[in-house]
Every structure is written in C-alpha cells, then in structure tokens.
Amino acid sequence: MAPEEVTITVRLIRSFEHRNFKPIVYHGVNLDQTVKEFIVFLKQDVPLRTSLPPPFRNYKYDTLKIIHQAHKSKTNELVLSLEDDDRLLLKEDSTLKAAGIASETEIAVLL
C-alpha cells in the first residue's frame, strides 16, 4: 500500500511578542513518518529557503504543535493558541498520522 501523502502548512514562529511568523506550504508529506523525522526534515529544508529572512532560516526549531485542522474551528489567537498543549503538541515518537495530522492541517514549529 502506498504511503498517504498530504499538503500541510508549517508556520515558523520566531517571536510571539511581535507576532513574527512565516508560513511554508509542504506538498506530498508522508503521514507514516515520525514527528521526529519531520522535524529533522524541516531543520534541513528551512535553512535552504532563500525566500525566508535569515532569522527564520537560522532559528533552532524543535517542537511541533497543531494550530488548525481542516473543517474544524479556528482559535482567535493571532500566532498560536497557548491552550491544550498536552493534546496539540506532537510527540516525537508518534507518526504524523497518529498525532492527528491530515490534509490541510496547519502546524507551528517553535522552540
């Protein structure tokens, strides 16, 4: 069976206080990979994106959190909801699919 691949938006968060973030859309993301594998991929990919300002490319991201899932309600937070960390922070040993990632999910990458 072929792996399930989806499109997700990754929001690189540099500063909560200044609402400083940049979204990147990734197509063909394999949901069978672990959260840790996806973080490693992001750490390799983000520094190579010349369209991003250097502060975003050089930041040491290490945590993923679900911001929004398709067809579900959105919070009023401008950058990231500070609630439900126990439910929305992705555990490194989990696969993306088991962590609740589906097509058109928006996730934050933060330190």
XYZ file of C-alpha atoms in Angstrom:
111
model
C 0.000 0.000 0.000
C 1.364 3.438 -0.926
C 2.013 5.884 1.910
C -0.602 8.564 2.464
C 0.703 11.957 1.382
C -0.934 15.264 2.240
C -0.473 19.021 1.982
C 0.215 20.857 5.236
C 1.156 24.396 6.185
C 4.051 24.849 8.580
C 4.131 28.141 10.453
C 7.662 29.125 11.506
C 7.285 31.164 14.684
C 10.149 33.491 15.511
C 8.520 35.784 18.081
C 5.187 35.581 19.917
C 5.515 39.084 21.306
C 5.999 40.699 17.894
C 3.725 38.242 16.046
C 6.634 37.360 13.827
C 5.985 34.203 11.771
C 6.209 32.861 8.219
C 4.082 30.088 6.707
C 5.519 27.452 4.346
C 3.296 25.038 2.426
C 4.582 21.477 2.022
C 3.034 19.134 -0.542
C 3.405 15.357 -0.535
C 4.118 14.990 3.195
C 4.198 11.297 4.150
C 1.973 10.740 7.203
C 3.771 7.472 8.039
C 6.956 9.287 9.072
C 7.511 10.101 12.729
C 7.254 13.604 14.127
C 10.990 13.432 14.858
C 11.750 12.555 11.210
C 9.645 15.503 10.032
C 11.461 17.856 12.431
C 14.801 16.619 11.026
C 13.476 17.281 7.500
C 12.401 20.816 8.490
C 15.792 21.516 10.083
C 17.416 20.570 6.766
C 14.894 22.311 4.491
C 14.259 25.659 6.231
C 17.897 26.934 6.121
C 17.943 26.311 2.341
C 14.903 28.509 1.647
C 16.407 31.744 0.361
C 12.954 33.371 0.282
C 12.970 33.394 4.105
C 14.805 36.130 6.032
C 17.959 34.877 7.830
C 16.412 34.998 11.336
C 13.860 32.368 10.248
C 16.418 30.220 8.426
C 18.875 30.175 11.333
C 16.466 29.639 14.235
C 16.717 26.282 16.072
C 13.157 24.920 15.857
C 12.405 21.721 17.763
C 8.687 21.461 18.610
C 5.549 20.986 16.504
C 2.052 21.993 17.573
C -1.233 21.737 15.686
C -2.719 25.183 15.035
C -5.671 24.317 12.829
C -7.161 21.286 11.117
C -9.324 21.453 8.001
C -13.068 21.623 8.665
C -12.583 22.355 12.366
C -12.930 25.607 14.270
C -10.063 28.077 14.415
C -8.918 29.943 17.515
C -8.829 33.727 17.703
C -5.133 33.700 18.589
C -3.103 35.597 16.000
C 0.055 33.487 16.217
C -0.582 30.355 18.294
C -3.054 29.130 20.875
C -1.412 28.710 24.255
C -4.043 26.227 25.406
C -4.322 22.433 25.073
C -0.563 21.845 24.884
C -0.998 18.290 26.176
C -3.318 17.495 23.258
C -1.845 19.623 20.455
C 1.925 19.312 20.966
C 3.184 16.476 18.777
C 5.165 13.694 20.444
C 8.405 12.854 18.608
C 7.937 9.079 18.613
C 4.435 9.269 17.113
C 3.755 9.144 13.378
C 2.265 12.286 11.849
C -0.970 10.404 11.169
C -1.252 9.114 14.759
C -0.559 12.658 16.007
C -3.668 13.901 14.187
C -2.083 15.423 11.078
C -4.309 15.229 7.998
C -4.537 17.088 4.700
C -4.626 20.869 5.086
C -3.558 20.781 8.736
C -1.643 23.855 9.846
C 1.129 23.266 12.361
C 3.514 25.582 14.176
C 7.221 24.967 14.522
C 8.675 26.607 17.588
C 11.469 26.411 20.069
